[in-house]
Amino acid sequence: KIILLIGKDLNLAKTFRDYLANSEFTITHLSDFNSALIEIQNKGTKDIVIIDIDSEENLKSIEASETSLQSMDFPIIFLANGDNYDLPKRIEHISSFGVIYKNSPKAVLLSSLSMALKLHNNIQALKNRLSEKVDLLQNILDCSSDYIFVKDKELRTILCNEMVAKGVGKKASDLIGHNDL
């Protein structure tokens, strides 16, 4: 498994390499967050990304890249000093698999990485199954000659069949997320 460690601390990268020397993990280190983000988007061959959040510069870069980070298809783990107990409020909503502390023992580091991978794989499997179920439901609805739709509390369409769409002269996908106005 390939880990991308993003952070300016070269000693930290060496420590991680030493910790992971005889494990299933290989580590790549990039000190510049923006360069790392470009590498991730271009190659996408990382299994886990670990981001050092102890520098204000990295926190600002994380905030600026929030949309890109949330759309990535691998676990993101934040790395912090032992005195940080929570993610800063401004980045805690970014999808991640928690925090690893820099002074964590080797066993904690390895188990955290393994758990993040397993959890990520389970989430991906659930998303795939849910997507299949949604597709099946949409196919069933589209076979009906009845007008079938579902609205949320703000009266936005969250589900509709092709008959509803044809009735208003639109595609079903154009109606999702919109109200009747």
Backbone as JSON Lines, residues from 0, in Angstrom:
{"i":0,"aa":"K","n":[0.84,-1.18,0.0],"ca":[0.0,0.0,0.0],"c":[0.88,1.23,0.0]}
{"i":1,"aa":"I","n":[0.48,2.22,-0.77],"ca":[1.29,3.42,-0.92],"c":[0.68,4.56,-0.12]}
{"i":2,"aa":"I","n":[1.51,5.16,0.71],"ca":[1.1,6.29,1.55],"c":[1.8,7.54,1.05]}
{"i":3,"aa":"L","n":[1.06,8.61,0.91],"ca":[1.65,9.91,0.6],"c":[1.59,10.74,1.88]}
{"i":4,"aa":"L","n":[2.76,11.09,2.4],"ca":[2.88,11.93,3.58],"c":[3.16,13.35,3.1]}
{"i":5,"aa":"I","n":[2.31,14.29,3.51],"ca":[2.47,15.68,3.11],"c":[2.81,16.5,4.34]}
{"i":6,"aa":"G","n":[3.98,17.08,4.34],"ca":[4.41,17.91,5.46],"c":[5.86,18.33,5.29]}
{"i":7,"aa":"K","n":[6.23,19.4,5.93],"ca":[7.56,19.97,5.76],"c":[8.63,19.28,6.61]}
{"i":8,"aa":"D","n":[8.24,18.53,7.61],"ca":[9.17,17.93,8.55],"c":[9.85,16.69,7.95]}
{"i":9,"aa":"L","n":[11.11,16.85,7.54],"ca":[11.86,15.74,6.94],"c":[12.16,14.63,7.94]}
{"i":10,"aa":"N","n":[12.38,15.0,9.2],"ca":[12.62,13.99,10.23],"c":[11.4,13.11,10.43]}
{"i":11,"aa":"L","n":[10.24,13.73,10.32],"ca":[9.0,12.97,10.44],"c":[8.88,11.94,9.32]}
{"i":12,"aa":"A","n":[9.22,12.34,8.11],"ca":[9.18,11.43,6.98],"c":[10.14,10.26,7.2]}
{"i":13,"aa":"K","n":[11.33,10.55,7.73],"ca":[12.3,9.48,8.02],"c":[11.76,8.54,9.08]}
{"i":14,"aa":"T","n":[11.14,9.1,10.12],"ca":[10.56,8.28,11.18],"c":[9.49,7.36,10.62]}
{"i":15,"aa":"F","n":[8.62,7.9,9.78],"ca":[7.57,7.08,9.17],"c":[8.16,5.98,8.31]}
{"i":16,"aa":"R","n":[9.19,6.33,7.53],"ca":[9.85,5.3,6.69],"c":[10.41,4.18,7.56]}
{"i":17,"aa":"D","n":[11.06,4.56,8.68],"ca":[11.61,3.56,9.6],"c":[10.5,2.69,10.19]}
{"i":18,"aa":"Y","n":[9.42,3.32,10.62],"ca":[8.29,2.6,11.2],"c":[7.69,1.59,10.21]}
{"i":19,"aa":"L","n":[7.62,2.02,8.95],"ca":[6.92,1.23,7.95],"c":[7.83,0.32,7.14]}
{"i":20,"aa":"A","n":[9.12,0.25,7.52],"ca":[10.11,-0.48,6.73],"c":[9.72,-1.94,6.49]}
{"i":21,"aa":"N","n":[9.24,-2.62,7.47],"ca":[8.92,-4.05,7.33],"c":[7.42,-4.3,7.34]}
{"i":22,"aa":"S","n":[6.66,-3.39,6.78],"ca":[5.21,-3.55,6.76],"c":[4.73,-3.58,5.31]}
{"i":23,"aa":"E","n":[3.42,-3.65,5.15],"ca":[2.83,-3.65,3.81],"c":[2.78,-2.25,3.2]}
{"i":24,"aa":"F","n":[3.22,-1.24,3.93],"ca":[3.11,0.14,3.49],"c":[4.44,0.68,2.97]}
{"i":25,"aa":"T","n":[4.35,1.47,1.91],"ca":[5.49,2.2,1.36],"c":[5.13,3.68,1.45]}
{"i":26,"aa":"I","n":[6.1,4.49,1.85],"ca":[5.78,5.9,2.04],"c":[6.5,6.78,1.02]}
{"i":27,"aa":"T","n":[5.76,7.75,0.51],"ca":[6.29,8.8,-0.35],"c":[6.07,10.11,0.4]}
{"i":28,"aa":"H","n":[7.06,10.97,0.39],"ca":[6.95,12.23,1.13],"c":[7.05,13.41,0.18]}
{"i":29,"aa":"L","n":[6.13,14.35,0.31],"ca":[6.21,15.63,-0.39],"c":[6.04,16.73,0.64]}
{"i":30,"aa":"S","n":[6.9,17.73,0.58],"ca":[6.83,18.78,1.6],"c":[5.87,19.9,1.23]}
{"i":31,"aa":"D","n":[5.58,20.08,-0.04],"ca":[4.7,21.15,-0.47],"c":[3.3,20.61,-0.73]}
{"i":32,"aa":"F","n":[2.32,21.16,-0.04],"ca":[0.94,20.68,-0.14],"c":[0.39,20.82,-1.56]}
{"i":33,"aa":"N","n":[0.61,21.95,-2.18],"ca":[0.05,22.18,-3.52],"c":[0.65,21.24,-4.55]}
{"i":34,"aa":"S","n":[1.95,20.97,-4.46],"ca":[2.58,20.0,-5.36],"c":[2.01,18.61,-5.12]}
{"i":35,"aa":"A","n":[1.8,18.29,-3.85],"ca":[1.24,16.97,-3.52],"c":[-0.17,16.84,-4.08]}
{"i":36,"aa":"L","n":[-0.96,17.88,-3.99],"ca":[-2.33,17.84,-4.51],"c":[-2.33,17.62,-6.02]}
{"i":37,"aa":"I","n":[-1.42,18.26,-6.71],"ca":[-1.31,18.07,-8.16],"c":[-0.9,16.62,-8.46]}
{"i":38,"aa":"E","n":[0.05,16.1,-7.7],"ca":[0.49,14.7,-7.89],"c":[-0.68,13.74,-7.67]}
{"i":39,"aa":"I","n":[-1.45,13.98,-6.62],"ca":[-2.59,13.11,-6.32],"c":[-3.59,13.14,-7.47]}
{"i":40,"aa":"Q","n":[-3.91,14.32,-7.93],"ca":[-4.92,14.45,-8.99],"c":[-4.42,13.88,-10.31]}
{"i":41,"aa":"N","n":[-3.15,14.03,-10.61],"ca":[-2.62,13.54,-11.87],"c":[-2.43,12.03,-11.9]}
{"i":42,"aa":"K","n":[-1.87,11.49,-10.84],"ca":[-1.54,10.07,-10.84],"c":[-2.57,9.23,-10.1]}
{"i":43,"aa":"G","n":[-3.06,9.74,-8.99],"ca":[-4.09,9.03,-8.24],"c":[-3.7,7.63,-7.79]}
{"i":44,"aa":"T","n":[-2.41,7.38,-7.6],"ca":[-1.96,6.03,-7.26],"c":[-1.64,5.88,-5.78]}
{"i":45,"aa":"K","n":[-2.23,6.67,-4.96],"ca":[-1.98,6.57,-3.53],"c":[-3.13,5.83,-2.86]}
{"i":46,"aa":"D","n":[-2.81,5.03,-1.85],"ca":[-3.84,4.32,-1.11],"c":[-4.31,5.11,0.1]}
{"i":47,"aa":"I","n":[-3.39,5.87,0.69],"ca":[-3.7,6.7,1.86],"c":[-2.91,7.99,1.74]}
{"i":48,"aa":"V","n":[-3.52,9.1,2.17],"ca":[-2.81,10.37,2.24],"c":[-2.8,10.79,3.71]}
{"i":49,"aa":"I","n":[-1.61,11.13,4.2],"ca":[-1.45,11.65,5.56],"c":[-0.99,13.1,5.43]}
{"i":50,"aa":"I","n":[-1.74,14.01,6.04],"ca":[-1.43,15.43,5.94],"c":[-1.07,15.97,7.32]}
{"i":51,"aa":"D","n":[0.12,16.53,7.43],"ca":[0.57,17.17,8.67],"c":[-0.18,18.49,8.82]}
{"i":52,"aa":"I","n":[-0.97,18.61,9.87],"ca":[-1.79,19.81,10.06],"c":[-1.21,20.79,11.07]}
{"i":53,"aa":"D","n":[0.05,20.59,11.44],"ca":[0.62,21.46,12.47],"c":[1.08,22.81,11.96]}
{"i":54,"aa":"S","n":[1.15,23.0,10.66],"ca":[1.55,24.32,10.17],"c":[0.32,25.08,9.68]}
{"i":55,"aa":"E","n":[0.31,26.35,9.96],"ca":[-0.8,27.21,9.52],"c":[-0.89,27.21,7.99]}
{"i":56,"aa":"E","n":[0.26,27.11,7.34],"ca":[0.29,27.08,5.87],"c":[-0.46,25.85,5.34]}
{"i":57,"aa":"N","n":[-0.25,24.69,5.96],"ca":[-0.96,23.49,5.53],"c":[-2.46,23.6,5.8]}
{"i":58,"aa":"L","n":[-2.83,24.18,6.92],"ca":[-4.26,24.34,7.23],"c":[-4.93,25.22,6.18]}
{"i":59,"aa":"K","n":[-4.28,26.29,5.79],"ca":[-4.84,27.18,4.76],"c":[-4.93,26.46,3.42]}
{"i":60,"aa":"S","n":[-3.92,25.67,3.09],"ca":[-3.93,24.91,1.84],"c":[-5.04,23.87,1.84]}
{"i":61,"aa":"I","n":[-5.26,23.24,2.99],"ca":[-6.33,22.25,3.11],"c":[-7.68,22.92,2.88]}
{"i":62,"aa":"E","n":[-7.88,24.06,3.53],"ca":[-9.13,24.79,3.35],"c":[-9.35,25.18,1.89]}
{"i":63,"aa":"A","n":[-8.3,25.65,1.23],"ca":[-8.41,26.09,-0.16],"c":[-8.7,24.93,-1.09]}
{"i":64,"aa":"S","n":[-8.3,23.73,-0.69],"ca":[-8.46,22.55,-1.54],"c":[-9.57,21.62,-1.05]}
{"i":65,"aa":"E","n":[-10.46,22.16,-0.25],"ca":[-11.51,21.36,0.39],"c":[-12.3,20.51,-0.61]}
{"i":66,"aa":"T","n":[-12.76,21.1,-1.69],"ca":[-13.58,20.37,-2.66],"c":[-12.8,19.22,-3.28]}
{"i":67,"aa":"S","n":[-11.56,19.47,-3.64],"ca":[-10.72,18.41,-4.22],"c":[-10.5,17.28,-3.22]}
{"i":68,"aa":"L","n":[-10.21,17.64,-1.98],"ca":[-9.96,16.62,-0.96],"c":[-11.19,15.76,-0.7]}
{"i":69,"aa":"Q","n":[-12.36,16.39,-0.66],"ca":[-13.58,15.64,-0.38],"c":[-13.94,14.68,-1.5]}
{"i":70,"aa":"S","n":[-13.51,14.97,-2.71],"ca":[-13.88,14.12,-3.84],"c":[-12.88,12.99,-4.09]}
{"i":71,"aa":"M","n":[-11.81,12.94,-3.33],"ca":[-10.79,11.92,-3.57],"c":[-11.24,10.56,-3.07]}
{"i":72,"aa":"D","n":[-10.78,9.55,-3.77],"ca":[-11.26,8.2,-3.54],"c":[-10.26,7.37,-2.72]}
{"i":73,"aa":"F","n":[-9.77,7.94,-1.64],"ca":[-8.9,7.22,-0.72],"c":[-8.95,7.93,0.63]}
{"i":74,"aa":"P","n":[-8.56,7.22,1.69],"ca":[-8.63,7.84,3.01],"c":[-7.6,8.95,3.19]}
{"i":75,"aa":"I","n":[-8.03,9.98,3.9],"ca":[-7.14,11.08,4.27],"c":[-7.06,11.07,5.79]}
{"i":76,"aa":"I","n":[-5.85,10.99,6.29],"ca":[-5.62,10.99,7.73],"c":[-4.82,12.24,8.06]}
{"i":77,"aa":"F","n":[-5.2,12.92,9.11],"ca":[-4.47,14.11,9.53],"c":[-3.46,13.72,10.6]}
{"i":78,"aa":"L","n":[-2.33,14.39,10.6],"ca":[-1.24,14.13,11.52],"c":[-1.05,15.35,12.4]}
{"i":79,"aa":"A","n":[-0.98,15.15,13.71],"ca":[-0.89,16.28,14.63],"c":[0.05,15.96,15.78]}
{"i":80,"aa":"N","n":[0.45,17.02,16.5],"ca":[1.2,16.82,17.74],"c":[0.28,16.19,18.77]}
{"i":81,"aa":"G","n":[0.85,15.55,19.75],"ca":[0.07,14.87,20.78],"c":[-0.8,15.79,21.6]}
{"i":82,"aa":"D","n":[-0.5,17.09,21.63],"ca":[-1.31,18.01,22.42],"c":[-2.54,18.51,21.67]}
{"i":83,"aa":"N","n":[-2.67,18.16,20.39],"ca":[-3.88,18.49,19.63],"c":[-4.85,17.32,19.77]}
{"i":84,"aa":"Y","n":[-6.02,17.56,20.31],"ca":[-6.97,16.46,20.51],"c":[-8.05,16.42,19.45]}
{"i":85,"aa":"D","n":[-8.29,17.51,18.79],"ca":[-9.34,17.57,17.78],"c":[-8.8,18.26,16.53]}
{"i":86,"aa":"L","n":[-9.46,17.95,15.42],"ca":[-9.15,18.7,14.21],"c":[-9.62,20.13,14.41]}
{"i":87,"aa":"P","n":[-8.9,21.08,13.85],"ca":[-9.41,22.45,13.92],"c":[-10.81,22.51,13.3]}
{"i":88,"aa":"K","n":[-11.69,23.29,13.89],"ca":[-13.08,23.39,13.44],"c":[-13.18,23.69,11.95]}
{"i":89,"aa":"R","n":[-12.25,24.45,11.44],"ca":[-12.36,24.87,10.05],"c":[-12.06,23.76,9.04]}
{"i":90,"aa":"I","n":[-11.48,22.63,9.48],"ca":[-11.25,21.53,8.53],"c":[-11.89,20.22,8.96]}
{"i":91,"aa":"E","n":[-12.57,20.21,10.1],"ca":[-13.1,18.95,10.6],"c":[-14.19,18.36,9.7]}
{"i":92,"aa":"H","n":[-14.83,19.17,8.87],"ca":[-15.89,18.67,7.99],"c":[-15.34,17.98,6.74]}
{"i":93,"aa":"I","n":[-14.04,18.13,6.49],"ca":[-13.44,17.45,5.34],"c":[-13.4,15.96,5.67]}
{"i":94,"aa":"S","n":[-13.88,15.17,4.73],"ca":[-13.93,13.74,4.95],"c":[-12.54,13.21,5.27]}
{"i":95,"aa":"S","n":[-12.42,12.58,6.4],"ca":[-11.12,12.03,6.79],"c":[-11.33,10.8,7.66]}
{"i":96,"aa":"F","n":[-10.26,10.18,7.97],"ca":[-10.3,8.99,8.81],"c":[-9.58,9.28,10.11]}
{"i":97,"aa":"G","n":[-9.69,10.52,10.59],"ca":[-9.2,10.87,11.9],"c":[-7.81,11.46,11.94]}
{"i":98,"aa":"V","n":[-7.23,11.38,13.14],"ca":[-5.95,11.99,13.44],"c":[-5.02,10.93,13.98]}
{"i":99,"aa":"I","n":[-3.78,10.96,13.52],"ca":[-2.71,10.16,14.12],"c":[-1.77,11.16,14.77]}
{"i":100,"aa":"Y","n":[-1.34,10.86,15.97],"ca":[-0.41,11.76,16.65],"c":[1.02,11.39,16.31]}
{"i":101,"aa":"K","n":[1.85,12.4,16.15],"ca":[3.23,12.2,15.72],"c":[4.01,11.29,16.67]}
{"i":102,"aa":"N","n":[3.67,11.31,17.93],"ca":[4.42,10.51,18.89],"c":[3.76,9.15,19.16]}
{"i":103,"aa":"S","n":[2.87,8.73,18.28],"ca":[2.19,7.44,18.45],"c":[3.18,6.3,18.29]}
{"i":104,"aa":"P","n":[3.0,5.24,19.08],"ca":[3.86,4.06,18.9],"c":[3.63,3.43,17.53]}
{"i":105,"aa":"K","n":[4.61,2.67,17.1],"ca":[4.57,2.03,15.79],"c":[3.31,1.18,15.61]}
{"i":106,"aa":"A","n":[2.93,0.43,16.63],"ca":[1.75,-0.44,16.54],"c":[0.47,0.37,16.32]}
{"i":107,"aa":"V","n":[0.37,1.52,16.97],"ca":[-0.8,2.38,16.8],"c":[-0.84,2.93,15.39]}
{"i":108,"aa":"L","n":[0.29,3.35,14.88],"ca":[0.38,3.87,13.52],"c":[-0.07,2.81,12.51]}
{"i":109,"aa":"L","n":[0.5,1.62,12.61],"ca":[0.17,0.56,11.66],"c":[-1.29,0.15,11.75]}
{"i":110,"aa":"S","n":[-1.81,0.03,12.96],"ca":[-3.22,-0.37,13.09],"c":[-4.15,0.74,12.61]}
{"i":111,"aa":"S","n":[-3.78,2.0,12.83],"ca":[-4.6,3.12,12.33],"c":[-4.65,3.12,10.81]}
{"i":112,"aa":"L","n":[-3.51,2.88,10.19],"ca":[-3.47,2.84,8.72],"c":[-4.29,1.67,8.19]}
{"i":113,"aa":"S","n":[-4.15,0.51,8.81],"ca":[-4.91,-0.68,8.38],"c":[-6.4,-0.47,8.56]}
{"i":114,"aa":"M","n":[-6.79,0.1,9.69],"ca":[-8.22,0.35,9.94],"c":[-8.78,1.36,8.95]}
{"i":115,"aa":"A","n":[-8.01,2.39,8.63],"ca":[-8.48,3.4,7.67],"c":[-8.71,2.75,6.3]}
{"i":116,"aa":"L","n":[-7.8,1.89,5.89],"ca":[-7.97,1.2,4.61],"c":[-9.2,0.3,4.61]}
{"i":117,"aa":"K","n":[-9.37,-0.48,5.68],"ca":[-10.53,-1.37,5.76],"c":[-11.83,-0.58,5.79]}
{"i":118,"aa":"L","n":[-11.88,0.47,6.59],"ca":[-13.08,1.3,6.66],"c":[-13.37,1.93,5.3]}
{"i":119,"aa":"H","n":[-12.34,2.43,4.65],"ca":[-12.52,3.03,3.33],"c":[-13.07,2.0,2.33]}
{"i":120,"aa":"N","n":[-12.51,0.81,2.34],"ca":[-13.0,-0.24,1.44],"c":[-14.45,-0.6,1.72]}
{"i":121,"aa":"N","n":[-14.82,-0.66,3.0],"ca":[-16.22,-0.94,3.37],"c":[-17.15,0.17,2.9]}
{"i":122,"aa":"I","n":[-16.72,1.41,3.05],"ca":[-17.53,2.55,2.6],"c":[-17.71,2.49,1.1]}
{"i":123,"aa":"Q","n":[-16.64,2.19,0.37],"ca":[-16.73,2.1,-1.09],"c":[-17.69,0.99,-1.5]}
{"i":124,"aa":"A","n":[-17.63,-0.15,-0.83],"ca":[-18.54,-1.26,-1.14],"c":[-19.99,-0.86,-0.88]}
{"i":125,"aa":"L","n":[-20.24,-0.16,0.22],"ca":[-21.59,0.31,0.53],"c":[-22.08,1.31,-0.51]}
{"i":126,"aa":"K","n":[-21.21,2.22,-0.92],"ca":[-21.59,3.2,-1.95],"c":[-21.95,2.49,-3.25]}
{"i":127,"aa":"N","n":[-21.18,1.48,-3.62],"ca":[-21.47,0.74,-4.85],"c":[-22.8,0.02,-4.76]}
{"i":128,"aa":"R","n":[-23.06,-0.62,-3.62],"ca":[-24.34,-1.32,-3.45],"c":[-25.5,-0.33,-3.45]}
{"i":129,"aa":"L","n":[-25.33,0.8,-2.79],"ca":[-26.38,1.82,-2.77],"c":[-26.65,2.35,-4.17]}
{"i":130,"aa":"S","n":[-25.6,2.59,-4.91],"ca":[-25.75,3.07,-6.29],"c":[-26.52,2.07,-7.14]}
{"i":131,"aa":"E","n":[-26.23,0.8,-6.97],"ca":[-26.96,-0.25,-7.7],"c":[-28.44,-0.24,-7.33]}
{"i":132,"aa":"K","n":[-28.73,-0.07,-6.05],"ca":[-30.12,-0.05,-5.58],"c":[-30.86,1.17,-6.13]}
{"i":133,"aa":"V","n":[-30.2,2.31,-6.14],"ca":[-30.81,3.52,-6.67],"c":[-31.1,3.35,-8.16]}
{"i":134,"aa":"D","n":[-30.15,2.78,-8.89],"ca":[-30.36,2.54,-10.32],"c":[-31.54,1.6,-10.55]}
{"i":135,"aa":"L","n":[-31.64,0.54,-9.74],"ca":[-32.75,-0.41,-9.86],"c":[-34.08,0.29,-9.59]}
{"i":136,"aa":"L","n":[-34.14,1.08,-8.52],"ca":[-35.35,1.81,-8.19],"c":[-35.74,2.76,-9.32]}
{"i":137,"aa":"Q","n":[-34.77,3.48,-9.87],"ca":[-35.05,4.41,-10.96],"c":[-35.59,3.65,-12.18]}
{"i":138,"aa":"N","n":[-35.03,2.5,-12.5],"ca":[-35.52,1.69,-13.63],"c":[-36.95,1.23,-13.4]}
{"i":139,"aa":"I","n":[-37.27,0.83,-12.18],"ca":[-38.64,0.41,-11.86],"c":[-39.59,1.59,-12.02]}
{"i":140,"aa":"L","n":[-39.23,2.74,-11.5],"ca":[-40.07,3.93,-11.59],"c":[-40.29,4.35,-13.04]}
{"i":141,"aa":"D","n":[-39.24,4.28,-13.83],"ca":[-39.33,4.71,-15.23],"c":[-40.2,3.79,-16.08]}
{"i":142,"aa":"C","n":[-40.42,2.55,-15.62],"ca":[-41.28,1.61,-16.35],"c":[-42.76,1.87,-16.1]}
{"i":143,"aa":"S","n":[-43.05,2.7,-15.11],"ca":[-44.44,2.98,-14.77],"c":[-45.0,4.09,-15.66]}
{"i":144,"aa":"S","n":[-46.26,3.98,-15.99],"ca":[-46.91,5.04,-16.76],"c":[-47.54,6.09,-15.84]}
{"i":145,"aa":"D","n":[-47.4,5.9,-14.54],"ca":[-47.9,6.86,-13.55],"c":[-46.88,7.97,-13.32]}
{"i":146,"aa":"Y","n":[-47.38,9.11,-12.86],"ca":[-46.5,10.19,-12.47],"c":[-46.04,9.9,-11.04]}
{"i":147,"aa":"I","n":[-44.74,9.68,-10.85],"ca":[-44.2,9.36,-9.52],"c":[-43.07,10.34,-9.22]}
{"i":148,"aa":"F","n":[-43.2,11.01,-8.06],"ca":[-42.15,11.93,-7.65],"c":[-42.1,12.0,-6.14]}
{"i":149,"aa":"V","n":[-40.96,12.42,-5.62],"ca":[-40.76,12.62,-4.19],"c":[-40.14,13.99,-4.01]}
{"i":150,"aa":"K","n":[-40.66,14.75,-3.03],"ca":[-40.17,16.1,-2.73],"c":[-39.61,16.12,-1.31]}
{"i":151,"aa":"D","n":[-38.67,17.02,-1.05],"ca":[-38.18,17.19,0.31],"c":[-38.99,18.28,1.03]}
{"i":152,"aa":"K","n":[-38.57,18.66,2.23],"ca":[-39.32,19.65,3.02],"c":[-39.39,21.02,2.36]}
{"i":153,"aa":"E","n":[-38.4,21.33,1.54],"ca":[-38.4,22.62,0.82],"c":[-39.07,22.5,-0.55]}
{"i":154,"aa":"L","n":[-39.75,21.39,-0.78],"ca":[-40.48,21.1,-2.01],"c":[-39.59,20.99,-3.25]}
{"i":155,"aa":"R","n":[-38.34,20.6,-3.02],"ca":[-37.45,20.32,-4.14],"c":[-37.62,18.86,-4.53]}
{"i":156,"aa":"T","n":[-37.57,18.58,-5.81],"ca":[-37.71,17.21,-6.3],"c":[-36.44,16.45,-5.96]}
{"i":157,"aa":"I","n":[-36.58,15.32,-5.27],"ca":[-35.43,14.48,-4.96],"c":[-35.47,13.17,-5.74]}
{"i":158,"aa":"L","n":[-36.65,12.87,-6.33],"ca":[-36.8,11.66,-7.13],"c":[-38.01,11.83,-8.03]}
{"i":159,"aa":"C","n":[-37.88,11.44,-9.28],"ca":[-39.03,11.45,-10.17],"c":[-38.8,10.48,-11.31]}
{"i":160,"aa":"N","n":[-39.89,10.03,-11.91],"ca":[-39.74,9.12,-13.04],"c":[-39.83,9.89,-14.36]}
{"i":161,"aa":"E","n":[-39.62,9.17,-15.45],"ca":[-39.62,9.79,-16.77],"c":[-40.98,10.39,-17.14]}
{"i":162,"aa":"M","n":[-42.06,9.83,-16.65],"ca":[-43.4,10.36,-16.96],"c":[-43.54,11.79,-16.42]}
{"i":163,"aa":"V","n":[-43.07,12.04,-15.21],"ca":[-43.12,13.38,-14.64],"c":[-42.29,14.32,-15.51]}
{"i":164,"aa":"A","n":[-41.1,13.88,-15.88],"ca":[-40.22,14.71,-16.69],"c":[-40.85,15.03,-18.04]}
{"i":165,"aa":"K","n":[-41.43,14.03,-18.69],"ca":[-42.07,14.26,-19.98],"c":[-43.25,15.21,-19.83]}
{"i":166,"aa":"G","n":[-43.96,15.1,-18.71],"ca":[-45.12,15.96,-18.45],"c":[-44.77,17.43,-18.38]}
{"i":167,"aa":"V","n":[-43.55,17.73,-17.96],"ca":[-43.15,19.14,-17.86],"c":[-42.14,19.51,-18.96]}
{"i":168,"aa":"G","n":[-41.88,18.59,-19.85],"ca":[-41.0,18.86,-20.97],"c":[-39.52,18.97,-20.62]}
{"i":169,"aa":"K","n":[-39.09,18.23,-19.62],"ca":[-37.69,18.27,-19.18],"c":[-37.17,16.83,-19.04]}
{"i":170,"aa":"K","n":[-35.88,16.72,-18.77],"ca":[-35.28,15.43,-18.4],"c":[-35.43,15.28,-16.89]}
{"i":171,"aa":"A","n":[-35.55,14.04,-16.44],"ca":[-35.66,13.8,-14.99],"c":[-34.49,14.38,-14.24]}
{"i":172,"aa":"S","n":[-33.29,14.26,-14.81],"ca":[-32.09,14.77,-14.13],"c":[-32.12,16.3,-13.98]}
{"i":173,"aa":"D","n":[-32.86,16.98,-14.87],"ca":[-32.98,18.44,-14.77],"c":[-33.9,18.88,-13.63]}
{"i":174,"aa":"L","n":[-34.77,17.99,-13.21],"ca":[-35.74,18.33,-12.15],"c":[-35.17,18.12,-10.75]}
{"i":175,"aa":"I","n":[-34.23,17.19,-10.61],"ca":[-33.69,16.84,-9.29],"c":[-33.03,18.08,-8.66]}
{"i":176,"aa":"G","n":[-33.4,18.35,-7.43],"ca":[-32.84,19.48,-6.69],"c":[-33.56,20.79,-6.9]}
{"i":177,"aa":"H","n":[-34.58,20.79,-7.75],"ca":[-35.32,22.03,-8.03],"c":[-36.77,21.91,-7.57]}
{"i":178,"aa":"N","n":[-37.37,23.06,-7.27],"ca":[-38.81,23.05,-6.95],"c":[-39.61,23.33,-8.22]}
{"i":179,"aa":"D","n":[-40.91,23.39,-8.11],"ca":[-41.77,23.54,-9.29],"c":[-41.61,24.9,-9.97]}
{"i":180,"aa":"L","n":[-41.18,25.89,-9.23],"ca":[-41.0,27.21,-9.83],"c":[-39.84,27.21,-10.79]}
